C-alpha positions as MATLAB code, in Angstrom:
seq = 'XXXXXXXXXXXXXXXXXXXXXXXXXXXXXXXXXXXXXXXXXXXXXXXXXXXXXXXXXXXXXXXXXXXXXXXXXXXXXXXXXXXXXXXXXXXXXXXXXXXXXXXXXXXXXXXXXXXXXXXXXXXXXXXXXXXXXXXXXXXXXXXXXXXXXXXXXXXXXXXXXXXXXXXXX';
ca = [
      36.730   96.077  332.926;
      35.056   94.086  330.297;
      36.899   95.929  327.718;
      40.417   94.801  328.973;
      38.838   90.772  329.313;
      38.590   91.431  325.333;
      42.017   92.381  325.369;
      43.667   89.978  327.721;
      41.811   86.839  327.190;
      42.499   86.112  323.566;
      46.518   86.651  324.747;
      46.163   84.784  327.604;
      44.184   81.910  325.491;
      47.173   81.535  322.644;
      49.756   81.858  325.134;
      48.324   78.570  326.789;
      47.706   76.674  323.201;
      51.363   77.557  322.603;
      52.456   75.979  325.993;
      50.427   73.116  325.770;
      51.594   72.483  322.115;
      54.979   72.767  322.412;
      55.195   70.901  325.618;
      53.349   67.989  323.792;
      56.339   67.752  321.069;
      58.705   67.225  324.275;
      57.541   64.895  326.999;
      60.461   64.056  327.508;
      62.726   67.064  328.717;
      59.061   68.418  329.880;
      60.681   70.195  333.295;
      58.653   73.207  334.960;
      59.342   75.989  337.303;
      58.779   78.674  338.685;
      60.335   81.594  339.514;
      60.175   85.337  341.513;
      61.481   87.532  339.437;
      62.237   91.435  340.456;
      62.071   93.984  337.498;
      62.851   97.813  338.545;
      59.960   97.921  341.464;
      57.871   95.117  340.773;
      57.662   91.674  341.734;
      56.426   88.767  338.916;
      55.968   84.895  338.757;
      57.631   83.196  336.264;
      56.656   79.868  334.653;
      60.111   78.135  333.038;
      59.292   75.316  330.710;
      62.367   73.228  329.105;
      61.100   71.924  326.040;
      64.375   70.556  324.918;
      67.722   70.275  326.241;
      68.668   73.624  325.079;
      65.932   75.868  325.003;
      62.925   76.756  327.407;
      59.215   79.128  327.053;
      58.530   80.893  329.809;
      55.380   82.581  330.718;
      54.990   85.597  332.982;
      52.752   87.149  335.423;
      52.896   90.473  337.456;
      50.232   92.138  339.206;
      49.716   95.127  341.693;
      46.156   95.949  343.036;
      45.487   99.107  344.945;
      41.838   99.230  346.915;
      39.865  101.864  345.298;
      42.546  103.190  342.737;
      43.087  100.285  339.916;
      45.228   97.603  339.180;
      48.778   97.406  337.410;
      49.391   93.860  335.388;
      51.461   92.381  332.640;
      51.918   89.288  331.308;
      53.484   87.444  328.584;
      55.919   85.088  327.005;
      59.662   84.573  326.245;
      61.517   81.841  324.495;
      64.962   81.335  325.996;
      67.982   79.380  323.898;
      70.346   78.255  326.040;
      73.893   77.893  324.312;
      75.643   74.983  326.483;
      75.290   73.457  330.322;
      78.261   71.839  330.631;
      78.902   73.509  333.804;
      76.890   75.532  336.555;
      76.167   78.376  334.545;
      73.816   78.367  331.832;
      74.163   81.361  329.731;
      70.854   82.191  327.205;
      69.329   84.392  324.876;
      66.094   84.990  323.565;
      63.031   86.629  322.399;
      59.802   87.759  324.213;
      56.741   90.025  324.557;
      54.997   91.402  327.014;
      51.346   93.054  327.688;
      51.215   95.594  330.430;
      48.358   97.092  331.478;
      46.881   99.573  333.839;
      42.893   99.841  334.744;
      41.515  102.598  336.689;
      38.656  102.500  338.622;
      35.923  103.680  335.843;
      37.991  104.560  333.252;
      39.085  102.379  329.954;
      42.267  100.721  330.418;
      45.529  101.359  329.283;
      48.363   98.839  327.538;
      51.045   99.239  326.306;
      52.931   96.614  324.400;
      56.552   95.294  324.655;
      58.377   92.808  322.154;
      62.458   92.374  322.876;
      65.617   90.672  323.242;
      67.394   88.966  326.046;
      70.222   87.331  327.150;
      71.255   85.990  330.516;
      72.609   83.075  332.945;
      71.097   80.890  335.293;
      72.904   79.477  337.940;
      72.097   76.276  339.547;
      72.868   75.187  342.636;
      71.134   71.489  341.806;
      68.830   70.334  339.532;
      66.181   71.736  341.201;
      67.403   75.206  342.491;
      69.235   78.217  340.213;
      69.357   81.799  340.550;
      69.738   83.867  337.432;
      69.976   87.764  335.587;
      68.800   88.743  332.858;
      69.514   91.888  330.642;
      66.780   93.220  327.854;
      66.624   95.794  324.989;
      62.963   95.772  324.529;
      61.076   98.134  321.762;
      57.561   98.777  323.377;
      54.088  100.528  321.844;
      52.484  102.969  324.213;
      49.051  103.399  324.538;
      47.868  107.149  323.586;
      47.025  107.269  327.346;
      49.433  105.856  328.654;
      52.413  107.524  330.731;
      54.673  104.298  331.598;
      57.243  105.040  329.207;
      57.304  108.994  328.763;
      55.956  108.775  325.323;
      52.230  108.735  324.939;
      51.562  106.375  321.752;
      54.449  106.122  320.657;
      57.388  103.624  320.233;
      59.852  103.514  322.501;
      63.280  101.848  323.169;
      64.187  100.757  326.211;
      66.498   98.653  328.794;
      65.695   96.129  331.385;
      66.861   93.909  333.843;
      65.546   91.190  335.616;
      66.604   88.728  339.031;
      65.330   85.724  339.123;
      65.081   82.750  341.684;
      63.712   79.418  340.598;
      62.549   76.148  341.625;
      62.542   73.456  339.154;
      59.859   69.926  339.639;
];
């Protein structure tokens, strides 16, 4: 376990400073929210931050814990642009990556990195409510141990999808 803290943490640590500096530069479109998101068979929280008009980072968390097996996780960071919201819909790209790990009980863990591209739409009901898909080509680094992708240590290529729901404060 102490092996994936000196993984995690030091992600988990810049992704904050990043947040917390960018955020800083704009107080004043400084809206949060946060999201369920569904991805294949998992469920994640998702932390939209507008830092300008147009454009938004958004953390991400999913985790699965099974007693006396091990624990599935990921987390990470995207940057969305959004290209107008004139109207309802708020179509974006962007950029993000991704950590996504696996512990098992006494063994070492395994992650497996992701970096990709997006591009989706949000819909909003209000100000405060939108729903929202998003599409993904994503290139992604397997650990040697690792099985999530089919190709032990290797680089991959891959496609994703994701539904979101989100509450904005």
């Amino acid at each position: 376990m102490t092996k994936i803290l000196k993984r995690i943490i030091p992600f988990i640590i810049l992704l904050l400073l990043f947040i917390q500096v960018v955020s800083a530069q704009y107080l004043k479109s400084n809206k949060k929210g946060l999201s369920a998101s569904l991805q294949s068979n998992q469920m994640g929280i998702v932390f939209p931050i507008w830092v300008s008009n147009n454009s938004a980072i958004v953390p991400h968390f999913s985790a699965l814990w099974v007693e006396d097996a091990g624990t599935d996780y990921a987390v990470g960071l995207s940057y969305r642009k959004y290209r107008h919201k004139n109207s309802s819909v708020h179509p974006y790209f962007g950029i993000g990556a991704s950590l996504v790990g696996l512990t098992i009980k006494d063994e070492d863990a395994i992650i497996d990195y992701i970096f990709g591209v997006n591009s989706g739409a949000e819909y909003f009901f209000s100000d405060q409510f939108s729903i929202g898909i998003e599409a993904q080509l994503n290139v992604s680094k397997s650990d040697y141990q690792s099985l999530r992708f089919g190709n032990p240590g290797g680089l991959n290529l891959n496609t994703g999808s994701i539904l979101l729901a989100t509450i904005y404060y």
